[in-house]
Coordinates of C-alpha atoms in Angstrom, one line a residue:
Chain J
M1 CA 93.5 187.5 174.7
H2 CA 91.2 184.6 173.7
V3 CA 92.1 184.1 170.0
P4 CA 89.0 183.6 167.8
D5 CA 88.6 181.3 164.8
G6 CA 90.2 182.5 161.6
F7 CA 92.9 184.6 163.2
I8 CA 95.6 182.0 162.8
D9 CA 95.5 179.8 159.7
A10 CA 94.5 176.1 159.8
P11 CA 98.0 174.4 159.6
V12 CA 99.5 176.4 162.4
S13 CA 96.3 176.0 164.5
A14 CA 96.6 172.2 164.0
A15 CA 100.3 172.3 165.0
A16 CA 99.5 174.3 168.1
G17 CA 96.8 171.8 168.9
V18 CA 99.3 169.0 168.8
V19 CA 101.7 171.0 171.0
A20 CA 98.8 171.8 173.5
A21 CA 97.6 168.1 173.5
A22 CA 101.2 166.9 174.3
A23 CA 101.6 169.5 177.1
V24 CA 98.2 168.6 178.6
A25 CA 99.1 164.9 178.5
V26 CA 102.4 165.6 180.3
S27 CA 100.7 167.7 182.9
L28 CA 98.0 165.1 183.5
R29 CA 100.9 162.8 184.6
G30 CA 102.7 165.5 186.6
A31 CA 99.5 166.7 188.4
R32 CA 99.0 163.2 189.9
R33 CA 102.4 163.6 191.5
E34 CA 101.8 167.1 192.7
L35 CA 98.4 166.5 194.2
A36 CA 99.4 163.2 195.9
A37 CA 98.7 163.3 199.6
T38 CA 101.8 163.9 201.7
G39 CA 100.4 162.6 205.0
P40 CA 100.5 159.0 206.2
G41 CA 98.5 156.5 204.2
A42 CA 98.9 158.6 201.1
G43 CA 97.8 156.9 197.9
T44 CA 99.3 157.3 194.5
G45 CA 97.3 160.5 194.1
A46 CA 95.4 159.4 191.0
E47 CA 92.1 159.5 192.8
R48 CA 92.9 162.9 194.4
T49 CA 93.6 164.6 191.1
A50 CA 90.1 164.9 189.7
P51 CA 88.4 166.6 192.7
L52 CA 91.3 168.8 193.7
A53 CA 92.3 169.9 190.2
G54 CA 88.7 170.4 189.4
L55 CA 88.1 172.6 192.4
V56 CA 91.3 174.6 191.6
A57 CA 90.0 175.1 188.0
A58 CA 86.7 176.3 189.4
F59 CA 88.6 178.6 191.6
I60 CA 90.5 180.1 188.6
F61 CA 87.2 180.4 186.8
A62 CA 85.6 182.2 189.7
V63 CA 88.6 184.4 190.5
Q64 CA 88.5 185.7 186.9
M65 CA 85.2 187.3 187.8
L66 CA 86.7 189.2 190.7
N67 CA 87.1 192.8 189.4
F68 CA 90.0 194.9 190.5
P69 CA 89.1 198.6 189.9
V70 CA 92.0 200.5 188.4
A71 CA 90.9 204.0 188.1
A72 CA 88.0 206.1 186.6
G73 CA 85.6 203.2 186.2
T74 CA 88.0 200.8 184.4
S75 CA 88.8 197.5 186.0
G76 CA 90.8 194.4 185.3
H77 CA 90.8 190.9 186.4
L78 CA 93.3 188.1 187.2
L79 CA 94.3 185.7 184.4
G80 CA 95.5 183.2 187.0
G81 CA 98.2 181.3 185.2
A82 CA 101.0 182.5 187.5
L83 CA 98.8 182.2 190.6
A84 CA 97.9 178.6 189.8
A85 CA 101.5 177.7 189.1
I86 CA 102.6 179.1 192.5
L87 CA 99.7 177.8 194.6
V88 CA 99.3 174.3 193.2
G89 CA 102.4 173.6 191.1
P90 CA 103.2 173.9 187.4
Y91 CA 101.6 170.8 186.1
T92 CA 98.3 171.2 187.9
G93 CA 98.4 174.9 186.9
V94 CA 98.7 174.0 183.2
L95 CA 96.0 171.5 183.6
C96 CA 93.5 173.8 185.4
V97 CA 94.0 176.7 183.1
S98 CA 93.7 174.4 180.0
V99 CA 90.4 173.1 181.4
V100 CA 89.1 176.6 182.0
L101 CA 90.0 177.5 178.4
L102 CA 88.5 174.4 177.0
M103 CA 85.2 175.0 178.9
Q104 CA 85.2 178.7 177.9
G105 CA 85.7 177.7 174.3
V106 CA 83.0 175.0 174.2
L107 CA 80.4 176.5 176.5
F108 CA 80.8 180.3 176.4
A109 CA 82.2 180.5 172.8
D110 CA 85.0 182.6 174.3
G111 CA 88.0 181.8 172.0
G112 CA 87.6 179.8 168.9
L113 CA 87.4 176.0 168.8
T114 CA 90.1 175.7 166.1
A115 CA 92.2 178.3 168.0
L116 CA 92.0 176.2 171.2
G117 CA 95.5 174.9 170.6
V118 CA 96.9 178.4 170.2
N119 CA 95.0 179.6 173.3
I120 CA 96.2 176.7 175.5
S121 CA 99.8 176.9 174.3
D122 CA 100.2 180.6 175.0
M123 CA 97.8 181.2 177.9
A124 CA 98.1 178.0 179.8
V125 CA 101.4 176.4 179.0
I126 CA 103.7 179.4 178.4
T127 CA 102.3 181.6 181.2
T128 CA 102.5 178.8 183.7
A129 CA 105.9 177.5 182.7
V130 CA 107.5 180.9 182.6
A131 CA 105.9 181.9 185.9
Y132 CA 107.0 178.8 187.7
A133 CA 110.6 178.9 186.3
V134 CA 111.1 182.5 187.3
F135 CA 109.5 181.8 190.7
R136 CA 111.7 178.8 191.5
L137 CA 114.8 180.6 190.4
L138 CA 114.1 183.6 192.6
V139 CA 113.0 181.6 195.6
R140 CA 116.3 179.7 195.4
V141 CA 118.4 182.9 195.1
L142 CA 116.6 185.1 197.6
P143 CA 116.7 184.6 201.3
R144 CA 114.1 182.2 202.6
T145 CA 111.5 184.6 203.9
R146 CA 107.9 185.3 203.2
R147 CA 108.7 188.6 201.7
S148 CA 111.0 187.1 199.1
V149 CA 108.2 184.7 198.2
A150 CA 106.0 187.7 197.6
V151 CA 108.8 189.3 195.5
A152 CA 109.3 186.1 193.5
S153 CA 105.5 185.8 192.8
F154 CA 105.4 189.4 191.7
T155 CA 108.3 189.0 189.3
A156 CA 107.0 185.6 188.0
A157 CA 103.5 187.0 187.3
L158 CA 105.0 190.2 185.8
L159 CA 107.1 188.2 183.3
S160 CA 104.5 185.5 182.5
V161 CA 101.9 187.8 180.9
P162 CA 104.3 189.4 178.3
A163 CA 105.8 186.0 177.7
A164 CA 102.3 184.8 176.6
A165 CA 102.1 187.9 174.3
V166 CA 105.5 187.0 172.8
C167 CA 104.3 183.4 172.2
F168 CA 101.2 184.7 170.6
T169 CA 103.3 186.9 168.3
A170 CA 105.3 183.9 167.3
F171 CA 102.1 182.1 166.3
Y172 CA 101.1 185.2 164.4
A173 CA 104.4 185.2 162.6
L174 CA 104.0 181.6 161.6
G175 CA 100.4 181.6 160.6
G176 CA 98.8 185.0 160.9
T177 CA 96.1 185.7 158.4
T178 CA 96.4 189.5 158.4
D179 CA 99.0 191.8 157.0
V180 CA 99.8 193.8 160.0
A181 CA 103.6 194.1 160.2
L182 CA 105.2 191.8 162.8
G183 CA 106.9 194.6 164.6
K184 CA 103.7 196.4 165.1
V185 CA 101.9 193.3 166.4
F186 CA 104.9 192.6 168.7
T187 CA 105.0 196.2 170.1
A188 CA 101.3 196.4 170.6
M189 CA 100.9 193.0 172.2
V190 CA 103.9 193.2 174.4
G191 CA 103.2 196.8 175.4
V192 CA 99.7 196.2 176.4
H193 CA 100.6 193.0 178.2
V194 CA 103.3 194.6 180.2
L195 CA 100.7 196.8 181.6
I196 CA 98.3 193.9 182.2
G197 CA 101.2 192.0 183.7
L198 CA 101.8 194.8 186.2
G199 CA 98.3 194.5 187.5
E200 CA 98.5 190.7 187.4
A201 CA 101.8 190.8 189.4
V202 CA 100.5 193.0 192.2
I203 CA 97.3 190.9 192.6
T204 CA 99.2 187.6 192.4
A205 CA 101.8 188.7 195.0
L206 CA 99.0 189.9 197.3
T207 CA 97.0 186.8 196.9
V208 CA 99.9 184.5 197.5
G209 CA 100.8 186.5 200.5
A210 CA 97.2 186.2 201.8
V211 CA 97.3 182.4 201.4
L212 CA 100.8 182.2 202.9
A213 CA 99.7 184.0 206.0
V214 CA 96.9 181.5 206.7
R215 CA 97.8 178.2 205.2
P216 CA 101.5 178.2 204.2
D217 CA 101.3 174.4 203.7
L218 CA 99.0 174.9 200.8
V219 CA 101.3 177.0 198.7
Y220 CA 103.1 174.5 196.5
G221 CA 105.9 177.0 195.6
A222 CA 106.7 177.7 199.2
R223 CA 106.8 174.1 200.4
G224 CA 110.4 174.0 201.3
L225 CA 110.3 177.2 203.2
T226 CA 108.4 176.2 206.2
R227 CA 110.7 175.3 209.1
P228 CA 110.0 172.2 211.1
L229 CA 108.5 172.9 214.5
E230 CA 111.1 173.5 217.1
L231 CA 110.8 172.0 220.6
R232 CA 111.7 174.6 223.2
T233 CA 112.0 173.7 226.9
S234 CA 112.4 176.0 229.8
P235 CA 115.9 176.6 231.1
L236 CA 114.9 174.9 234.4
A237 CA 113.9 171.7 232.6
A238 CA 117.0 171.9 230.5
D239 CA 119.1 172.0 233.6
D240 CA 117.3 169.0 235.0
A241 CA 118.0 166.9 231.9
P242 CA 121.1 168.1 230.3
A243 CA 121.7 164.8 228.6
A244 CA 118.4 164.7 226.9
A245 CA 119.1 167.8 224.8
P246 CA 121.9 166.3 222.6
A247 CA 120.0 163.1 222.2
A248 CA 117.0 164.9 220.7
P249 CA 117.3 165.0 216.9
A250 CA 119.1 168.2 216.1
P251 CA 116.7 170.6 214.4
A252 CA 117.5 171.1 210.8
P253 CA 119.8 174.1 210.7
A254 CA 117.9 177.2 209.9
A255 CA 118.1 178.3 206.3
P256 CA 121.8 179.1 205.7
R257 CA 122.3 182.8 205.8
R258 CA 123.6 183.9 202.5
S259 CA 126.3 186.4 203.1
P260 CA 125.5 189.7 201.3
R261 CA 129.2 189.9 200.5
R262 CA 129.1 186.9 198.2
L263 CA 126.0 188.2 196.5
W264 CA 127.6 191.6 196.1
L265 CA 130.8 190.2 194.6
A266 CA 128.9 188.0 192.2
G267 CA 126.8 190.9 191.1
L268 CA 129.9 193.0 190.6
A269 CA 131.5 190.3 188.6
A270 CA 128.4 189.9 186.4
A271 CA 128.2 193.6 185.8
L272 CA 131.8 193.9 184.9
V273 CA 131.6 191.0 182.5
C274 CA 128.5 192.5 180.8
A275 CA 130.0 196.0 180.7
G276 CA 133.5 195.0 179.6
G277 CA 133.1 192.0 177.4
L278 CA 129.5 191.7 176.2
S279 CA 129.1 195.4 175.4
Y280 CA 131.3 194.8 172.3
Y281 CA 128.6 192.6 170.9
A282 CA 125.8 195.0 171.6
S283 CA 124.1 196.6 168.7
S284 CA 125.5 200.0 167.8
S285 CA 122.4 201.0 166.0
P286 CA 120.2 203.5 167.9
D287 CA 117.8 202.1 170.4
G288 CA 114.1 202.1 169.8
L289 CA 113.3 205.5 171.1
E290 CA 116.2 207.2 169.3
K291 CA 115.2 205.4 166.1
V292 CA 111.6 206.4 166.3
A293 CA 112.6 210.0 167.1
H294 CA 115.0 210.0 164.2
D295 CA 112.4 208.5 161.7
K296 CA 109.7 210.9 162.7
G297 CA 112.1 213.8 162.6
L298 CA 111.6 214.5 166.3
D299 CA 115.2 214.7 167.0
T300 CA 116.0 217.5 164.6
R301 CA 115.5 220.0 167.3
T302 CA 117.1 218.2 170.2
E303 CA 120.3 219.7 171.3
E304 CA 123.4 217.7 171.8
H305 CA 123.6 216.5 175.4
A306 CA 125.7 218.7 177.6
T307 CA 128.2 215.9 178.2
A308 CA 128.3 214.8 174.5
D309 CA 132.0 215.6 174.3
S310 CA 132.9 214.2 177.7
P311 CA 135.6 211.5 177.7
L312 CA 133.0 208.8 177.9
A313 CA 130.4 210.0 175.4
D314 CA 128.4 207.3 173.5
Y315 CA 129.8 204.6 175.7
S316 CA 133.4 204.5 174.5
V317 CA 136.6 206.0 175.8
K318 CA 137.7 208.9 173.7
D319 CA 141.3 208.6 172.9
I320 CA 141.5 204.8 172.5
A321 CA 141.6 203.6 168.9
N322 CA 140.6 200.0 169.4
R323 CA 136.8 199.9 169.4
R324 CA 136.6 196.8 171.5
L325 CA 138.9 198.1 174.1
A326 CA 137.3 201.5 174.1
G327 CA 133.8 200.2 174.5
G328 CA 134.7 197.7 177.1
L329 CA 136.8 200.2 179.1
A330 CA 133.9 202.7 179.1
G331 CA 131.6 200.0 180.4
V332 CA 134.0 199.1 183.2
I333 CA 134.4 202.7 184.2
G334 CA 130.7 203.2 184.1
V335 CA 130.1 200.2 186.3
A336 CA 132.7 201.5 188.7
A337 CA 131.2 204.9 188.8
T338 CA 127.7 203.6 189.3
L339 CA 128.9 201.3 192.0
A340 CA 130.8 204.1 193.8
A341 CA 127.8 206.4 193.7
G342 CA 125.4 203.6 194.9
T343 CA 127.8 202.5 197.7
G344 CA 128.3 206.0 198.8
V345 CA 124.6 206.6 199.2
F346 CA 124.2 203.3 201.0
V347 CA 127.1 204.0 203.4
V348 CA 125.8 207.5 204.2
L349 CA 122.3 206.0 204.9
R350 CA 123.7 203.3 207.1
R351 CA 125.8 205.7 209.0
R352 CA 122.8 207.9 209.7
K353 CA 120.8 204.9 210.7
A354 CA 123.6 203.7 213.0
A355 CA 123.8 207.1 214.6
A356 CA 120.1 207.0 215.2
D357 CA 120.4 203.5 216.7
T358 CA 123.3 204.2 219.2
P359 CA 121.0 204.9 222.2
A360 CA 119.4 201.5 221.6
P361 CA 120.4 198.7 223.9
A362 CA 123.5 196.8 222.8
A363 CA 121.6 193.6 222.4
D364 CA 120.3 194.9 219.1
T365 CA 123.6 195.5 217.5
P366 CA 124.5 192.0 216.4
A367 CA 121.4 192.0 214.2
E368 CA 122.8 195.1 212.5
Q369 CA 126.1 193.6 211.7
H370 CA 125.4 191.8 208.5
Chain Y
M1 CA 70.1 166.4 186.5
G2 CA 67.3 168.6 187.7
A3 CA 66.4 172.0 186.4
G4 CA 68.6 173.7 189.0
H5 CA 71.7 172.2 187.4
A6 CA 71.0 173.2 183.9
H7 CA 73.4 175.9 182.8
K8 CA 72.0 179.2 181.6
L9 CA 73.3 178.8 178.0
Y10 CA 71.2 175.7 177.5
R11 CA 67.7 176.0 176.0
D12 CA 65.6 173.0 176.7
G13 CA 63.7 171.7 173.7
R14 CA 62.7 168.7 171.7
S15 CA 64.1 169.1 168.2
P16 CA 66.1 166.9 165.9
V17 CA 69.2 168.9 166.9
H18 CA 68.6 168.4 170.6
A19 CA 68.1 164.7 170.0
L20 CA 71.5 164.0 168.4
P21 CA 74.1 162.5 170.6
A22 CA 76.5 165.0 172.0
H23 CA 79.7 163.6 170.5
C24 CA 78.2 163.7 167.0
K25 CA 77.4 167.4 167.5
I26 CA 80.8 168.3 168.9
A27 CA 82.6 166.6 166.0
A28 CA 80.2 168.3 163.5
V29 CA 80.8 171.7 165.0
F30 CA 84.5 171.2 165.1
C31 CA 84.7 170.1 161.5
F32 CA 82.4 172.9 160.4
V33 CA 84.7 175.5 162.1
L34 CA 87.8 173.9 160.6
V35 CA 86.2 174.1 157.1
V36 CA 85.2 177.8 157.7
V37 CA 88.8 178.6 158.7
A38 CA 90.2 177.0 155.6
T39 CA 88.0 179.0 153.2
P40 CA 89.7 181.7 151.2
R41 CA 88.7 185.1 152.5
T42 CA 88.0 186.5 149.0
A43 CA 85.0 184.2 148.6
A44 CA 82.5 186.5 150.4
W45 CA 79.5 184.6 149.1
A46 CA 80.8 181.4 150.8
F47 CA 80.6 183.0 154.2
A48 CA 77.0 184.1 153.4
L49 CA 76.2 180.5 152.6
Y50 CA 77.8 179.4 155.9
A51 CA 75.7 181.8 157.8
G52 CA 72.7 180.5 155.9
L53 CA 73.6 176.9 157.0
L54 CA 73.9 178.0 160.6
A55 CA 70.6 179.8 160.4
A56 CA 69.0 176.6 159.1
V57 CA 70.4 174.6 162.0
A58 CA 69.1 177.3 164.4
A59 CA 65.7 177.1 162.8
A60 CA 65.8 173.3 163.1
A61 CA 66.8 173.5 166.8
R62 CA 64.1 176.2 167.4
V63 CA 66.7 178.6 168.8
P64 CA 65.3 182.1 168.4
A65 CA 67.4 184.6 166.5
G66 CA 67.4 187.1 169.4
F67 CA 69.0 184.6 171.8
L68 CA 71.7 183.7 169.2
L69 CA 72.5 187.4 168.5
K70 CA 72.6 188.3 172.2
R71 CA 75.2 185.5 172.8
L72 CA 77.3 186.7 169.9
L73 CA 78.1 189.8 171.9
I74 CA 81.0 187.9 173.5
E75 CA 82.9 188.7 170.4
V76 CA 82.9 192.4 170.9
P77 CA 86.5 192.8 172.1
F78 CA 87.8 191.3 168.9
V79 CA 85.5 193.4 166.8
A80 CA 87.3 196.4 168.2
F81 CA 90.6 194.8 167.2
A82 CA 89.3 194.1 163.7
V83 CA 88.1 197.7 163.3
L84 CA 91.6 198.9 164.1
M85 CA 93.2 196.6 161.5
P86 CA 92.6 198.6 158.3
F87 CA 94.4 201.6 159.9
V88 CA 97.6 199.8 160.9
A89 CA 98.1 197.2 158.2
E90 CA 100.7 197.6 155.4
G91 CA 100.3 197.4 151.7
P92 CA 98.5 199.5 149.1
R93 CA 96.0 201.9 150.5
T94 CA 92.6 203.1 149.5
H95 CA 90.3 206.0 150.4
L96 CA 86.9 205.3 151.8
L97 CA 84.7 207.9 153.3
G98 CA 87.7 210.2 153.6
L99 CA 89.7 207.7 155.6
D100 CA 93.0 206.3 154.5
L101 CA 92.7 202.6 154.8
S102 CA 94.9 199.6 153.9
V103 CA 93.4 197.2 151.4
S104 CA 94.9 194.1 152.9
G105 CA 93.9 195.4 156.4
L106 CA 90.3 195.6 155.2
W107 CA 90.5 192.0 154.0
G108 CA 92.1 191.0 157.2
A109 CA 89.4 192.6 159.3
W110 CA 86.7 191.0 157.1
N111 CA 88.5 187.6 157.4
V112 CA 88.7 187.7 161.2
L113 CA 85.2 189.1 161.7
A114 CA 83.5 186.6 159.3
K115 CA 85.3 183.5 160.5
G116 CA 85.2 184.5 164.2
T117 CA 81.5 185.3 164.1
L118 CA 80.7 182.0 162.4
G119 CA 82.8 180.1 164.9
V120 CA 81.1 181.8 167.9
A121 CA 77.7 181.2 166.4
A122 CA 78.4 177.5 165.9
S123 CA 79.6 177.0 169.5
V124 CA 76.7 179.0 170.8
L125 CA 74.3 176.7 168.9
L126 CA 76.2 173.7 170.3
A127 CA 75.9 174.9 173.9
A128 CA 72.3 175.9 173.4
T129 CA 71.2 172.5 172.3
T130 CA 73.3 170.2 174.4
E131 CA 73.0 169.6 178.1
L132 CA 76.1 170.1 180.1
R133 CA 76.4 166.6 181.3
Q134 CA 75.9 165.3 177.8
L135 CA 78.6 167.7 176.5
L136 CA 81.1 166.3 179.0
L137 CA 80.1 162.7 178.2
G138 CA 80.5 163.6 174.5
L139 CA 84.0 164.9 175.1
E140 CA 84.8 161.6 176.9
R141 CA 83.5 159.6 174.0
L142 CA 85.7 161.6 171.6
R143 CA 88.7 160.1 173.4
I144 CA 89.5 163.2 175.5
P145 CA 91.3 161.6 178.5
P146 CA 88.7 160.7 181.2
L147 CA 90.7 162.4 183.9
L148 CA 90.5 165.7 182.0
V149 CA 86.8 165.3 181.5
Q150 CA 86.4 164.6 185.3
I151 CA 88.3 167.7 186.1
A152 CA 86.2 169.7 183.7
S153 CA 83.0 168.3 185.2
F154 CA 84.2 169.2 188.7
M155 CA 85.0 172.6 187.5
I156 CA 81.5 173.0 186.0
R157 CA 79.8 171.6 189.1
Y158 CA 81.6 173.7 191.6
G159 CA 82.0 176.8 189.4
D160 CA 78.6 178.1 190.5
V161 CA 79.3 177.2 194.2
L162 CA 82.5 179.2 194.2
T163 CA 81.0 182.1 192.3
D164 CA 78.3 182.2 194.9
E165 CA 81.0 182.2 197.6
L166 CA 82.6 185.1 196.0
R167 CA 79.3 186.9 195.8
R168 CA 78.7 186.3 199.6
M169 CA 82.2 187.7 200.3
R170 CA 81.4 190.8 198.2
I171 CA 78.1 191.3 200.1
A172 CA 80.0 190.9 203.4
R173 CA 82.5 193.5 202.3
L174 CA 79.8 195.9 201.2
S175 CA 77.9 195.5 204.4
R176 CA 81.0 196.5 206.3
G177 CA 81.2 199.7 204.4
F178 CA 84.0 198.6 202.0
E179 CA 83.9 199.8 198.5
A180 CA 86.7 199.1 196.1
R181 CA 87.5 202.2 194.2
G182 CA 91.1 202.0 193.1
V183 CA 94.4 200.4 193.3
R184 CA 94.7 201.1 197.1
H185 CA 91.9 198.6 197.8
W186 CA 93.6 195.7 196.0
G187 CA 94.9 194.3 199.2
V188 CA 91.5 193.5 200.5
L189 CA 90.3 192.0 197.2
A190 CA 93.4 189.9 197.0
K191 CA 92.7 188.6 200.6
S192 CA 89.3 187.6 199.3
A193 CA 90.9 185.7 196.5
G194 CA 93.3 184.0 198.9
A195 CA 90.4 183.1 201.2
L196 CA 88.5 181.7 198.2
F197 CA 91.5 179.6 197.2
I198 CA 91.8 178.1 200.7
R199 CA 88.1 177.4 200.8
S200 CA 88.0 175.8 197.4
Y201 CA 91.1 173.7 198.1
E202 CA 89.7 172.5 201.4
R203 CA 86.3 171.8 199.7
G204 CA 88.2 169.8 197.2
E205 CA 89.8 167.7 200.0
R206 CA 86.3 167.2 201.6
V207 CA 84.8 166.2 198.3
H208 CA 87.6 163.7 197.7
L209 CA 87.1 162.1 201.1
A210 CA 83.4 161.9 200.5
M211 CA 83.9 160.3 197.2
V212 CA 86.5 157.8 198.5
S213 CA 84.2 156.8 201.3
R214 CA 81.6 155.9 198.6
G215 CA 84.0 153.7 196.8
Y216 CA 85.7 156.1 194.3
T217 CA 89.0 154.7 192.9
G218 CA 89.8 157.3 190.3
T219 CA 87.4 156.5 187.5
M220 CA 83.8 157.4 187.2
P221 CA 81.3 154.6 186.4
L222 CA 79.8 154.9 183.0
T223 CA 76.1 154.8 183.6
D224 CA 74.5 155.3 180.2
T225 CA 75.6 153.5 177.2
A226 CA 73.8 155.4 174.5
T227 CA 75.8 155.0 171.3
A228 CA 75.3 156.9 168.1
T229 CA 73.8 155.1 165.3
R230 CA 74.6 155.5 161.6
T231 CA 71.6 157.8 161.2
H232 CA 72.8 160.1 164.0
W233 CA 76.2 160.4 162.4
T234 CA 74.7 161.1 159.0
R235 CA 72.4 163.8 160.3
A236 CA 75.3 165.4 162.2
A237 CA 77.5 165.2 159.2
A238 CA 75.1 167.2 157.1
L239 CA 76.4 170.5 158.4
P240 CA 80.2 170.0 157.9
L241 CA 79.6 168.2 154.5
A242 CA 77.5 171.1 153.2
A243 CA 80.2 173.5 154.4
L244 CA 82.9 171.4 152.8
A245 CA 81.1 171.6 149.4
V246 CA 80.9 175.4 149.8
C247 CA 84.6 175.6 150.8
L248 CA 85.6 173.5 147.7
L249 CA 83.5 175.8 145.5
G250 CA 85.2 178.7 147.1
W251 CA 88.7 177.4 146.2
I252 CA 87.7 176.4 142.6
L253 CA 85.8 179.6 141.7

């Protein structure tokens, strides 16, 4: 996605250059903080920034050469924005990807010199910022396990690549030099980049997992997740010195268990609000697929859906006149039905699992309770 | 720096272009590309003149045409995009060789191709006539923050080291009978990428300690104080000024 010269006109390129310069200046300051040593005798971090950020930039540069075969001879490679944000922090990530882009532009003529601002804004700044925001949010919401870090990095990388495509489309809308309709550019860019994002997401999650398995302390995004080492003494020793145990600093309580009930209730409330209240404001025009089908005359032969005259057809309740009430009620009923079906499946599955587990020793059952 | 450190894009030589200070050249190339981008796309002859100017610079720098053309291949992905443009753009349409093409799409494709190619050619000439270290020093003299330049220089210095490390890992995988054929093998490749990250981060820590033990405090000492004279600037400015004249003509005519 390296934008060449001449694709975006001069004023917008200049504006993007200013934005990119400001972002790089901010991240130069932030990177010092992120790379500061955490151990005893840590300095301000200013003198650690250059070698560490430089090596991380070299890492991104090298890892872009690692080819991941997809199928039938095609292969893709990592873009690295999300990976850098999660591994070394957002500011250092922006900085490293920007340096890689700068060097690619100046040395390898990959991406135009005047388009450098556009390239840095969408590929370094937006990718990294979106990835890190999504990652932090998910890590905060999900339980504190290694698996949820993997899930969070997957989602972060998945969203970061189309976000860059959206940003590129915005630049195109402001200063594109060609006449391709905005909608087409948007669809093509976002469509292609959702696919690229899928690959990026899988690779990023696997790579973060690999680093996390060996050096969890190096993963910036997972810094709060490592538990402090716990001192365990044998029961005999504990009997000998019962007074010593309370005197020892109480280990930080393990990550508070979030009860699934609260999550479940919050999700239910959100779904009901969306379905009941917000659905009134949703567009009543046909969605993309329906519209394309209509425009191209594809839908002339489609038959009406079998449930088209059901009481809930087209997302509104049949015999209620008020549109707002009808739509909202249909939404609420839909949520309830979906929930009932989902819960039913879940309950059946759990029962079956519990039945299979009954011969297991009773000591296992507490773990099953939540 | 010895020959081992010269990057592959650089062509050693003794020409007036090689002799110019790096920051003059960077500024000249940047202004040239800016002028090219600002040229109206209907002035096709202006782009021919720009190409002529670049050819003159290449001749002065004794960069062979084959070298230049081979390096232009980096543009190919965007050529594919440009070829697609006449088919998808809006506006009045024309028939050419039995194909239904959009007029504005054709102009757009021409615009991107011409300006993109000229930009790539200019940067290729810059990289071919300027040593890497000089290029970085030139960036620093152009008031790019020194920290950024240091990061870039570390990236360039260790880029080859890490690429080699990646190559060794690949050979190790191959010699154990592993061959990545599809999505199922991504796990192994991702583990390599993770290992590479850990190795490069730890190498960074070692490099930092080695530098601190030699008295590094966060800034690099500036060893050479070669400054550009007025003659250098005038020579370097010849290219963008000529381009500017062409561009103004393009707007007037």
